[in-house]
Coordinates of C-alpha atoms in Angstrom, one line a residue:
X1 CA 138.3 181.9 184.0
X2 CA 136.5 178.6 183.4
X3 CA 138.3 175.7 184.9
X4 CA 138.3 172.1 183.6
X5 CA 136.1 171.1 186.5
X6 CA 133.6 173.8 185.8
X7 CA 133.5 172.8 182.1
X8 CA 132.9 169.1 182.9
X9 CA 130.1 170.0 185.4
X10 CA 128.5 172.3 182.8
X11 CA 128.6 169.5 180.2
X12 CA 127.0 167.1 182.7
X13 CA 124.2 169.7 183.3
X14 CA 123.6 169.9 179.5
X15 CA 123.5 166.1 179.3
X16 CA 121.0 165.9 182.2
X17 CA 118.7 168.3 180.3
X18 CA 118.9 166.2 177.2
X19 CA 118.2 163.0 179.1
X20 CA 115.1 164.5 180.8
X21 CA 113.9 165.8 177.4
X22 CA 114.1 162.2 176.1
X23 CA 112.4 160.7 179.1
X24 CA 115.6 159.0 180.5
X25 CA 114.9 160.0 184.1
X26 CA 117.5 158.0 185.9
X27 CA 120.2 159.1 183.5
X28 CA 119.2 162.7 184.0
X29 CA 119.4 162.3 187.8
X30 CA 122.8 160.7 187.5
X31 CA 124.2 163.5 185.3
X32 CA 122.8 166.1 187.7
X33 CA 124.6 164.4 190.5
X34 CA 127.9 164.6 188.5
X35 CA 127.3 168.3 187.8
X36 CA 126.6 168.9 191.5
X37 CA 129.9 167.2 192.5
X38 CA 131.8 169.2 189.9
X39 CA 130.4 172.6 190.9
X40 CA 130.9 171.8 194.6
X41 CA 134.5 170.8 194.0
X42 CA 135.1 174.0 192.1
X43 CA 133.6 176.1 194.9
X44 CA 130.8 177.4 192.7
X45 CA 128.0 177.8 195.2
X46 CA 125.5 179.5 192.9
X47 CA 125.6 176.8 190.2
X48 CA 125.7 174.1 192.9
X49 CA 122.4 175.5 194.2
X50 CA 120.9 175.4 190.6
X51 CA 122.0 171.7 190.3
X52 CA 120.3 171.0 193.7
X53 CA 117.1 172.7 192.6
X54 CA 117.0 170.7 189.3
X55 CA 117.4 167.5 191.3
X56 CA 114.5 168.6 193.4
X57 CA 112.4 169.1 190.2
X58 CA 113.4 165.7 188.9
X59 CA 112.3 163.9 192.1
X60 CA 109.1 165.9 192.3
X61 CA 107.9 165.9 188.7
X62 CA 109.4 162.7 187.3
X63 CA 109.8 160.3 190.3
X64 CA 106.9 161.5 192.4
X65 CA 109.1 161.5 195.6
X66 CA 108.1 164.7 197.4
X67 CA 110.3 163.8 200.4
X68 CA 113.5 163.7 198.3
X69 CA 112.4 166.7 196.3
X70 CA 112.0 168.8 199.5
X71 CA 115.5 167.8 200.6
X72 CA 117.0 169.1 197.4
X73 CA 115.0 172.2 197.2
X74 CA 115.8 173.0 200.8
X75 CA 119.5 172.5 200.2
X76 CA 119.4 174.8 197.2
X77 CA 117.8 177.5 199.3
X78 CA 120.4 177.1 202.1
X79 CA 123.3 177.4 199.7
X80 CA 122.1 180.8 198.4
X81 CA 120.9 182.2 201.8
X82 CA 124.1 184.3 202.5
X83 CA 125.0 185.0 198.8
X84 CA 124.5 188.6 197.5
X85 CA 121.5 189.1 195.3
X86 CA 121.9 187.2 192.0
X87 CA 120.0 185.6 189.2
X88 CA 120.5 182.1 190.6
X89 CA 118.3 183.0 193.6
X90 CA 115.5 183.7 191.2
X91 CA 115.9 180.5 189.3
X92 CA 116.1 178.5 192.5
X93 CA 113.0 180.2 193.9
X94 CA 110.9 178.9 191.0
X95 CA 112.9 175.8 190.0
X96 CA 109.9 173.5 190.3
X97 CA 106.6 173.3 188.5
X98 CA 104.3 176.0 189.7
X99 CA 101.4 173.6 189.8
X100 CA 103.3 171.4 192.2
X101 CA 103.6 174.2 194.8
X102 CA 100.5 173.5 196.8
X103 CA 100.0 176.8 198.7
X104 CA 99.5 179.9 196.4
X105 CA 100.9 182.2 199.1
X106 CA 104.3 180.4 199.0
X107 CA 104.2 180.3 195.2
X108 CA 103.4 184.1 195.0
X109 CA 106.3 184.9 197.4
X110 CA 108.8 182.8 195.3
X111 CA 107.5 184.2 192.0
X112 CA 107.8 187.7 193.4
X113 CA 111.5 187.2 194.4
X114 CA 112.2 185.7 191.0
X115 CA 110.5 188.6 189.2
X116 CA 112.6 191.0 191.1
X117 CA 115.9 189.3 190.2
X118 CA 114.8 188.9 186.6
X119 CA 114.1 192.6 186.1
X120 CA 117.1 193.8 188.0
X121 CA 119.5 191.6 186.1
X122 CA 117.7 191.6 182.8
X123 CA 116.8 187.9 182.3
X124 CA 113.6 187.7 180.1
X125 CA 113.4 183.9 180.5
X126 CA 113.3 184.2 184.2
X127 CA 110.8 187.0 184.0
X128 CA 108.4 185.0 181.9
X129 CA 108.6 182.0 184.3
X130 CA 108.1 184.3 187.3
X131 CA 105.1 185.9 185.6
X132 CA 103.5 182.5 184.9
X133 CA 104.0 181.2 188.4
X134 CA 102.9 184.5 190.0
X135 CA 99.8 184.5 187.7
X136 CA 98.9 181.0 188.7
X137 CA 99.2 181.9 192.4
X138 CA 96.9 184.9 191.8
X139 CA 94.3 182.7 190.1
X140 CA 94.4 180.2 192.9
X141 CA 94.0 182.9 195.5
X142 CA 90.9 184.1 193.7
X143 CA 92.4 187.0 191.8
X144 CA 91.5 185.5 188.5
X145 CA 91.5 188.5 186.2
X146 CA 94.9 189.8 187.5
X147 CA 96.4 186.4 187.4
X148 CA 95.3 185.7 183.8
X149 CA 96.8 189.0 182.6
X150 CA 100.2 187.9 184.1
X151 CA 99.9 184.5 182.4
X152 CA 99.0 186.2 179.1
X153 CA 102.1 188.3 179.4
X154 CA 104.2 185.3 180.1
X155 CA 102.9 183.4 177.1
X156 CA 103.4 186.4 174.9
X157 CA 107.1 186.5 176.0
X158 CA 107.5 182.8 175.1
X159 CA 106.0 183.5 171.7
X160 CA 108.5 186.3 171.3
X161 CA 111.9 187.0 172.9
X162 CA 112.1 184.4 175.6
X163 CA 113.9 181.3 174.4
X164 CA 114.6 179.0 177.4
X165 CA 112.6 175.8 176.4
X166 CA 112.7 174.2 179.9
X167 CA 111.4 177.3 181.6
X168 CA 108.8 177.8 179.0
X169 CA 107.4 174.3 179.3
X170 CA 107.1 174.7 183.0
X171 CA 105.5 178.1 182.7
X172 CA 103.0 176.9 180.1
X173 CA 102.1 174.1 182.5
X174 CA 101.2 176.8 185.0
X175 CA 99.1 178.5 182.4
X176 CA 97.1 175.4 181.6
X177 CA 96.7 174.6 185.3
X178 CA 95.2 178.0 185.9
X179 CA 92.8 177.6 183.0
X180 CA 91.8 174.2 184.3
X181 CA 90.9 175.3 187.8
X182 CA 89.2 178.5 186.8
X183 CA 87.4 177.0 183.8
X184 CA 89.0 179.5 181.4
X185 CA 88.8 177.0 178.6
X186 CA 88.5 179.6 175.8
X187 CA 91.6 181.4 177.0
X188 CA 93.6 178.1 176.8
X189 CA 92.3 177.5 173.2
X190 CA 93.3 181.1 172.2
X191 CA 97.0 180.5 172.8
X192 CA 97.3 176.9 171.5
X193 CA 98.1 177.8 167.9
X194 CA 100.8 180.2 168.9
X195 CA 102.3 177.7 171.3
X196 CA 102.4 175.1 168.4
X197 CA 103.9 177.7 166.1
X198 CA 106.9 178.3 168.3
X199 CA 107.3 174.6 168.9
X200 CA 106.3 174.4 172.6
X201 CA 103.4 172.0 171.8
X202 CA 104.0 169.1 169.5
X203 CA 104.5 165.3 169.2
X204 CA 108.2 165.2 170.0
X205 CA 109.3 163.4 173.2
X206 CA 110.0 165.5 176.2
X207 CA 108.4 168.9 176.9
X208 CA 106.5 169.1 173.6
X209 CA 104.5 165.9 174.2
X210 CA 104.1 166.8 177.9
X211 CA 102.5 170.1 177.1
X212 CA 100.5 168.6 174.3
X213 CA 99.0 166.0 176.8
X214 CA 98.3 168.8 179.4
X215 CA 96.6 170.8 176.7
X216 CA 94.5 167.8 175.7
X217 CA 93.5 167.3 179.4
X218 CA 92.3 170.9 179.6
X219 CA 90.3 170.5 176.3
X220 CA 88.8 167.3 177.5
X221 CA 87.8 168.8 180.8
X222 CA 85.9 171.4 178.8
X223 CA 84.2 168.7 176.8
X224 CA 83.2 166.9 180.0
X225 CA 81.6 170.0 181.4
X226 CA 79.8 170.5 178.1
X227 CA 78.4 167.0 178.2
X228 CA 80.4 165.6 175.3
X229 CA 81.8 162.7 177.2
X230 CA 82.4 160.4 174.2
X231 CA 84.6 163.1 172.5
X232 CA 86.4 163.7 175.8
X233 CA 87.1 160.0 176.3
X234 CA 88.4 159.7 172.8
X235 CA 90.7 162.7 173.2
X236 CA 92.1 161.5 176.6
X237 CA 92.7 157.9 175.6
X238 CA 94.5 158.9 172.4
X239 CA 96.5 161.4 174.4
X240 CA 97.5 158.7 176.9
X241 CA 98.5 156.4 174.1
X242 CA 100.5 159.1 172.3
X243 CA 102.3 160.1 175.4
X244 CA 103.2 156.6 176.6
X245 CA 104.2 155.6 173.1
X246 CA 107.1 158.0 173.1
X247 CA 107.9 158.5 176.8
X248 CA 109.0 155.8 179.2
X249 CA 107.0 157.3 182.1
X250 CA 103.3 157.2 182.8
X251 CA 101.0 159.9 181.5
X252 CA 100.0 162.5 184.1
X253 CA 97.5 165.2 183.2
X254 CA 95.3 163.1 180.8
X255 CA 95.3 160.2 183.2
X256 CA 93.9 162.3 186.0
X257 CA 91.3 163.9 183.7
X258 CA 90.3 160.5 182.4
X259 CA 90.0 159.2 186.0
X260 CA 87.6 162.0 186.7
X261 CA 85.5 161.1 183.7
X262 CA 85.6 157.4 184.8
X263 CA 84.2 158.3 188.2
X264 CA 81.4 160.2 186.6
X265 CA 80.7 157.2 184.4
X266 CA 80.7 154.9 187.4
X267 CA 83.8 153.0 186.3
X268 CA 85.5 153.2 189.7
X269 CA 88.1 150.4 189.3
X270 CA 89.3 152.0 186.0
X271 CA 89.5 155.4 187.8
X272 CA 91.6 153.9 190.6
X273 CA 93.9 152.2 188.2
X274 CA 94.6 155.6 186.6
X275 CA 95.2 157.3 189.9
X276 CA 97.4 154.7 191.6
X277 CA 100.7 156.2 192.6
X278 CA 99.6 159.8 191.7
X279 CA 98.0 160.6 195.1
X280 CA 101.1 162.4 196.4
X281 CA 100.3 165.4 194.1
X282 CA 97.5 167.9 194.6
X283 CA 96.0 167.5 191.1
X284 CA 95.0 163.9 191.8
X285 CA 93.6 164.5 195.3
X286 CA 90.2 165.8 194.4
X287 CA 89.3 163.0 192.0
X288 CA 90.7 160.5 194.4
X289 CA 88.5 161.9 197.2
X290 CA 85.5 161.7 194.9
X291 CA 86.4 158.1 194.1
X292 CA 86.4 157.1 197.8
X293 CA 83.1 158.9 198.3
X294 CA 81.6 157.2 195.3
X295 CA 82.6 153.9 196.8
X296 CA 81.0 154.7 200.1
X297 CA 84.3 154.9 202.0
X298 CA 83.4 158.2 203.7
X299 CA 86.3 158.1 206.2
X300 CA 88.9 157.7 203.5
X301 CA 87.3 160.4 201.3
X302 CA 87.4 162.9 204.2
X303 CA 91.0 162.0 205.1
X304 CA 92.1 162.6 201.5
X305 CA 90.2 165.9 201.2
X306 CA 91.6 167.0 204.6
X307 CA 95.1 166.3 203.4
X308 CA 94.3 168.3 200.3
X309 CA 93.0 171.3 202.3
X310 CA 96.2 171.2 204.4
X311 CA 98.3 171.2 201.3
X312 CA 96.6 174.1 199.4
X313 CA 96.6 176.6 202.3
X314 CA 95.0 179.8 201.0
X315 CA 94.0 178.4 197.6
X316 CA 90.4 179.5 197.1
X317 CA 89.6 177.6 193.9
X318 CA 90.7 174.2 195.0
X319 CA 89.6 174.9 198.6
X320 CA 86.1 175.5 197.4
X321 CA 85.9 172.1 195.7
X322 CA 87.6 170.2 198.5
X323 CA 85.3 171.8 201.2
X324 CA 82.2 171.0 199.1
X325 CA 83.3 167.4 199.1
X326 CA 83.9 167.5 202.8
X327 CA 80.4 168.8 203.4
X328 CA 79.0 166.1 201.2
X329 CA 81.0 163.4 203.0
X330 CA 79.9 164.6 206.4
X331 CA 76.3 164.6 205.3
X332 CA 76.8 161.0 204.1
X333 CA 78.0 160.2 207.6
X334 CA 74.9 161.9 209.1
X335 CA 77.1 164.5 210.8
X336 CA 75.1 167.6 210.0
X337 CA 76.9 170.0 212.3
X338 CA 80.3 169.0 210.9
X339 CA 78.9 169.5 207.4
X340 CA 77.6 173.0 208.4
X341 CA 81.1 173.9 209.7
X342 CA 82.7 172.8 206.4
X343 CA 80.0 174.8 204.5
X344 CA 80.7 177.9 206.5
X345 CA 84.4 177.7 205.5
X346 CA 83.4 177.0 202.0
X347 CA 81.2 180.1 201.7
X348 CA 84.0 182.2 203.2
X349 CA 86.4 181.1 200.5
X350 CA 83.8 181.4 197.7
X351 CA 82.7 185.0 198.7
X352 CA 83.4 187.3 195.9
X353 CA 85.0 184.6 193.8
X354 CA 84.5 185.4 190.1
X355 CA 84.3 181.8 188.9
X356 CA 80.6 180.9 188.2
X357 CA 81.2 177.2 188.2
X358 CA 82.7 177.3 191.8
X359 CA 80.0 179.7 193.0
X360 CA 77.4 177.3 191.8
X361 CA 79.1 174.3 193.5
X362 CA 79.4 176.3 196.8
X363 CA 75.7 177.1 196.7
X364 CA 74.8 173.5 195.9
X365 CA 76.7 172.3 199.0
X366 CA 75.1 175.0 201.1
X367 CA 71.6 173.9 199.8
X368 CA 72.3 170.3 200.8
X369 CA 73.4 171.3 204.3
X370 CA 70.3 173.5 204.7
X371 CA 68.0 170.6 203.6
X372 CA 69.7 168.3 206.1
X373 CA 69.1 170.9 208.8
X374 CA 65.4 171.0 208.0
X375 CA 65.2 174.3 206.2
X376 CA 63.9 173.1 202.8
X377 CA 62.6 176.5 201.7
X378 CA 66.0 178.2 202.1
X379 CA 67.6 175.1 200.5
X380 CA 65.5 175.4 197.4
X381 CA 66.2 179.2 197.2
X382 CA 69.9 178.5 197.5
X383 CA 69.9 175.8 194.8
X384 CA 68.1 178.2 192.5
X385 CA 70.8 180.8 193.2
X386 CA 73.3 178.1 192.1
X387 CA 71.4 177.7 188.8
X388 CA 71.4 181.4 188.2
X389 CA 75.3 181.4 188.5
X390 CA 75.6 179.1 185.5
X391 CA 72.8 180.2 183.2
X392 CA 75.1 180.1 180.2
X393 CA 77.2 177.1 179.4
X394 CA 78.2 174.2 181.8
X395 CA 75.1 172.0 181.0
X396 CA 76.3 169.0 183.0
X397 CA 76.5 171.2 186.1
X398 CA 73.1 172.6 185.3
X399 CA 71.6 169.1 185.1
X400 CA 73.2 168.3 188.5
X401 CA 71.6 171.4 190.0
X402 CA 68.2 170.6 188.4
X403 CA 68.3 167.1 189.8
X404 CA 69.1 168.6 193.2
X405 CA 66.1 170.8 192.9
X406 CA 63.9 167.8 192.0
X407 CA 65.1 166.1 195.2
X408 CA 64.5 169.1 197.4
X409 CA 61.0 169.6 196.0
X410 CA 60.2 166.0 196.5
X411 CA 61.3 166.3 200.2
X412 CA 59.1 169.3 200.6
X413 CA 56.1 167.4 199.1
X414 CA 55.7 169.7 196.1
X415 CA 55.2 167.2 193.3
X416 CA 54.2 169.8 190.8
X417 CA 57.5 171.8 191.2
X418 CA 59.5 168.6 191.2
X419 CA 57.9 167.6 187.9
X420 CA 58.7 171.0 186.3
X421 CA 62.4 170.8 187.4
X422 CA 62.6 167.2 186.2
X423 CA 61.3 168.2 182.8
X424 CA 63.9 171.0 182.6
X425 CA 66.7 168.5 183.6
X426 CA 65.4 166.0 181.0
X427 CA 65.3 168.7 178.3
X428 CA 69.0 169.6 178.9
X429 CA 70.0 165.9 179.1
X430 CA 68.5 165.2 175.7
X431 CA 71.3 167.1 174.1
X432 CA 74.1 165.6 176.1
X433 CA 76.3 162.5 175.9
X434 CA 76.4 161.7 179.6
X435 CA 75.5 158.9 182.1
X436 CA 73.6 159.8 185.2
X437 CA 74.1 157.8 188.4
X438 CA 71.3 155.3 188.9
X439 CA 69.8 157.1 191.9
X440 CA 69.5 160.4 189.9
X441 CA 68.1 158.6 186.9
X442 CA 65.5 157.0 189.1
X443 CA 64.6 160.3 190.6
X444 CA 64.0 161.9 187.2
X445 CA 62.0 158.9 186.1
X446 CA 59.6 159.3 189.0
X447 CA 58.7 162.8 187.8
X448 CA 59.6 163.1 184.1
X449 CA 58.4 160.0 182.5
X450 CA 56.1 160.9 179.6
X451 CA 55.2 157.4 178.5
X452 CA 54.8 154.1 180.3
X453 CA 57.0 151.3 179.2
X454 CA 55.3 148.6 177.2
X455 CA 55.5 144.9 178.0
X456 CA 55.9 143.3 181.3
X457 CA 57.9 144.3 184.4
X458 CA 60.0 141.8 186.3
X459 CA 61.5 142.7 189.7
X460 CA 64.3 141.6 192.0
X461 CA 63.6 142.4 195.7
X462 CA 65.8 141.7 198.7
X463 CA 63.9 140.2 201.6
X464 CA 66.3 139.5 204.4
X465 CA 68.2 136.3 203.7
X466 CA 66.4 135.7 200.4
X467 CA 65.6 137.4 197.1
X468 CA 62.1 137.6 195.7
X469 CA 61.9 137.4 191.9
X470 CA 58.5 138.1 190.3
X471 CA 57.0 138.6 186.9
X472 CA 53.3 138.4 185.7
X473 CA 52.0 137.1 189.0
X474 CA 54.7 134.4 189.3
X475 CA 56.9 134.7 192.3
X476 CA 60.0 132.8 193.3
X477 CA 62.2 133.0 196.4
X478 CA 65.9 132.3 196.0
X479 CA 68.8 132.2 198.5
X480 CA 70.8 135.5 198.7
X481 CA 73.8 134.3 196.9
X482 CA 76.7 136.5 195.7
X483 CA 75.6 135.9 192.2
X484 CA 72.2 137.5 192.8
X485 CA 73.8 140.4 194.6
X486 CA 76.1 141.0 191.7
X487 CA 73.2 140.7 189.3
X488 CA 71.1 143.2 191.3
X489 CA 74.0 145.7 191.2
X490 CA 74.1 145.5 187.4
X491 CA 70.3 145.5 186.8
X492 CA 69.8 148.6 189.0
X493 CA 72.1 150.6 186.7
X494 CA 71.3 149.6 183.1
X495 CA 73.8 150.6 180.5
X496 CA 76.6 151.3 183.0
X497 CA 79.8 149.2 182.8
X498 CA 81.2 147.9 186.1
X499 CA 84.7 146.6 186.5
X500 CA 84.6 143.2 188.3
X501 CA 86.7 144.6 191.1
X502 CA 84.0 147.3 191.7
X503 CA 81.4 144.6 192.0
X504 CA 83.5 142.6 194.4
X505 CA 84.1 145.7 196.5
X506 CA 80.4 146.5 196.8
X507 CA 79.3 142.9 197.4
X508 CA 82.1 141.5 199.5
X509 CA 83.8 144.6 200.9
X510 CA 84.0 144.8 204.7
X511 CA 84.1 148.1 206.6
X512 CA 87.3 148.2 208.6
X513 CA 88.1 150.7 211.4
X514 CA 91.8 150.6 210.4
X515 CA 94.3 148.7 208.4
X516 CA 95.5 145.3 209.6
X517 CA 99.3 145.8 209.3
X518 CA 99.8 142.0 209.4
X519 CA 98.1 141.7 206.0
X520 CA 100.1 144.4 204.3
X521 CA 103.3 144.1 202.3
X522 CA 103.1 140.5 201.1
X523 CA 99.7 140.1 199.5
X524 CA 101.1 140.9 196.1
X525 CA 98.8 140.0 193.2
X526 CA 96.4 138.2 195.6
X527 CA 94.8 141.3 196.9
X528 CA 91.1 140.8 197.7
X529 CA 88.5 143.5 198.3
X530 CA 89.4 143.8 202.0
X531 CA 93.2 143.9 201.4
X532 CA 92.7 146.6 198.7
X533 CA 90.8 148.7 201.2
X534 CA 93.6 148.2 203.8
X535 CA 96.1 149.3 201.2
X536 CA 94.2 152.4 200.3
X537 CA 93.9 153.5 203.9
X538 CA 97.5 152.7 204.9
X539 CA 98.7 154.7 201.8
X540 CA 96.6 157.7 202.8
X541 CA 97.9 157.4 206.3
X542 CA 101.5 157.3 205.1
X543 CA 101.0 160.3 202.8
X544 CA 99.8 162.4 205.8
X545 CA 102.7 161.1 207.9
X546 CA 105.1 162.1 205.2
X547 CA 103.7 165.6 205.1
X548 CA 104.0 165.8 208.9
X549 CA 107.6 164.7 208.8
X550 CA 108.5 167.2 206.1
X551 CA 106.8 170.0 207.9
X552 CA 108.9 169.2 211.0
X553 CA 112.2 168.8 209.1
X554 CA 112.4 165.1 209.8
X555 CA 113.8 164.3 206.3
X556 CA 115.1 160.8 207.2
X557 CA 111.7 159.7 208.6
X558 CA 110.0 161.2 205.5
X559 CA 112.3 159.1 203.2
X560 CA 111.6 155.9 205.2
X561 CA 107.9 156.5 205.1
X562 CA 108.1 157.3 201.4
X563 CA 109.8 153.9 200.8
X564 CA 107.1 152.0 202.6
X565 CA 104.4 154.0 200.7
X566 CA 106.1 153.3 197.3
X567 CA 106.1 149.5 198.1
X568 CA 102.4 149.5 198.9
X569 CA 101.6 151.5 195.8
X570 CA 103.4 148.9 193.8
X571 CA 101.4 146.1 195.3
X572 CA 98.1 148.0 194.7
X573 CA 99.1 148.7 191.1
X574 CA 99.9 145.0 190.6
X575 CA 96.3 144.2 191.5
X576 CA 95.1 146.1 188.5
X577 CA 97.8 144.6 186.2
X578 CA 99.8 147.9 186.1
X579 CA 103.5 148.8 186.3
X580 CA 104.3 146.6 183.3
X581 CA 102.7 143.5 184.8
X582 CA 100.0 141.6 182.8
X583 CA 96.7 140.4 184.3
X584 CA 97.9 136.8 184.9
X585 CA 95.7 134.0 186.0
X586 CA 96.6 134.7 189.7
X587 CA 95.8 138.4 189.5
X588 CA 93.0 139.9 191.6
X589 CA 91.2 141.1 188.5
X590 CA 91.3 137.8 186.7
X591 CA 90.2 135.8 189.8
X592 CA 87.3 138.3 190.2
X593 CA 86.4 137.9 186.5
X594 CA 86.1 134.2 186.8
X595 CA 84.2 134.2 190.1
X596 CA 81.8 137.0 189.2
X597 CA 81.0 135.4 185.7
X598 CA 80.4 132.0 187.2
X599 CA 78.2 133.4 190.1
X600 CA 76.1 135.7 187.8
X601 CA 75.5 133.1 185.2
X602 CA 74.4 130.6 187.9
X603 CA 72.0 133.2 189.3
X604 CA 70.5 133.9 185.8
X605 CA 70.0 130.2 185.2
X606 CA 68.2 129.9 188.6
X607 CA 65.9 132.7 187.7
X608 CA 65.3 131.3 184.1
X609 CA 64.3 128.0 185.6
X610 CA 61.3 129.6 187.5
X611 CA 60.6 132.5 185.1
X612 CA 61.7 131.5 181.6
X613 CA 60.7 134.7 179.7
X614 CA 62.1 137.1 182.2
X615 CA 65.2 134.9 182.6
X616 CA 65.9 134.8 178.9
X617 CA 66.1 138.6 178.8
X618 CA 68.7 138.5 181.5
X619 CA 70.6 135.8 179.7
X620 CA 70.7 137.9 176.5
X621 CA 71.4 141.3 178.1
X622 CA 73.8 140.6 180.9
X623 CA 77.4 141.0 179.8
X624 CA 80.1 139.5 181.9
X625 CA 83.9 139.6 181.7
X626 CA 86.4 142.0 183.1
X627 CA 83.7 144.6 182.6
X628 CA 80.1 143.7 183.3
X629 CA 76.9 145.4 182.4
X630 CA 73.1 145.0 182.0
X631 CA 72.3 146.3 178.5
X632 CA 68.5 146.1 177.9
X633 CA 67.1 146.8 174.5
X634 CA 63.9 148.8 173.5
X635 CA 62.4 145.7 172.0
X636 CA 62.6 143.6 175.2
X637 CA 59.2 142.5 176.3
X638 CA 60.3 142.2 179.9
X639 CA 61.6 145.3 181.8
X640 CA 63.7 144.5 184.9
X641 CA 63.8 146.6 188.0
X642 CA 65.4 146.2 191.4
X643 CA 63.8 147.0 194.8
X644 CA 66.4 147.5 197.6

């Protein structure tokens, strides 16, 4: 018999679902709390557990508070621990998003329990969700073929008899995540039309737009790998705008994919703005670690990657990428033995893995470690093995490997072989819409230039406390001002946009052994380059401490640490004009724009006074503002270069 209390609690549960579907997160949490109190008062342990599990999902997926989510998931598990086998145990086991369960061994165990309950009690909706999460776990563990078959079966059920929209949206998210990490882009495209037909993907607020944005992120990732960066950028920016235009919460999957593209483009401040506040979740950790490494903050990159490795446990796919980054970071810090250890772990995870992209990345990392160890012949052979793994498709990765070969041949003194590989890289690049880092572009130019540039060459050369500027036999020595250093950063990477905060970080950043706690918490919008680095390091430290506290059952400490972390994330977001705050005159970005513009224009004027023709090119081609760039044109009679 259904009591009045049960009916009221059930109605609150329905209202919560409707609130979340419309993006009204706090209302949804409030209604779940009402439902939980009602089921508890009625003595309904099973439905109380379901309400707890849904609160865990809300805090994890919508609020980003892993500490609170763990508390609610743990309570749901405890409520059902001594209950006879029932369907609710299955739903609680896989209540969260499969892609938010970091360790695939845990996800596999939970999905296995849910699948057992689903088939014993005849619940096709639970069966489909269990198949999706179990398939994702298999893929992450390296069993790609078996995992994808399970995911295909789950999608088929949602396109047929399974009708639970909430479970379907979470399961399809697991499917897209598996396609993303295993580079099964064609498989994702195969199911998109069917998912649209049954209304799981669309433009409506809630699960439809969420899955549509996730699908766009996977499609854009494929475009990035294919070297169609302009198309990928257009798709991701429109997906972001579409999502945030109908949902009152920040976009997730397209924001992370766009951040990855921005890192590749060298737009590091843009990437950080997209990732701020998302670093509690595994999907954002790899691009975040790449961002720190691109900035030269090796210690922070390694700390972020190490946290990721701890979170993913036995995950082979994400483990390979994280360990490759660790090896690269250790090499950047000249710790060859540590890089070799990371590479040994990497090759162990990659052994037998049927994902060509990851096999190639593993071999590339091994080649770099071999080169650093002095075994250039074996390094070259290993880099060639990496190229063999991606003979078809993935042209951006092929260019990266070709460039690696050019560098190895140059180190070995084999100019002829370097020239051949540079020509191959240049040939592939000709059909791509990508931007190479300045160092890689310079390496190819040393070996693949077919025609000498016409006109005159002007150069900027750092000589201790001064800069030497020369052109056509005229040489001028200028003091090493910030403006000249900003200018040199732009000229050494022609065509690459740089956010002013990136320039400030490079020129004014100070390497710090640890955060100065006295500077944190009250800097607000006035964050300078040093303070932003303090914040990044303290946030990473807090993330690790939160994981430690949760692992040891110290829930209260985890909550306190989470609160401090959220406050710091808010301050860091404000520096980029995020979280609904505009870039006011006092913001870090605006102050940097004014200072960098003034300094660069002063430096250009000083150069123009001594070298009028060369200076006039800089005056026309240097673009300043929030984004700065040096944009030379083919008709320029003076070609600028920088000697470090």
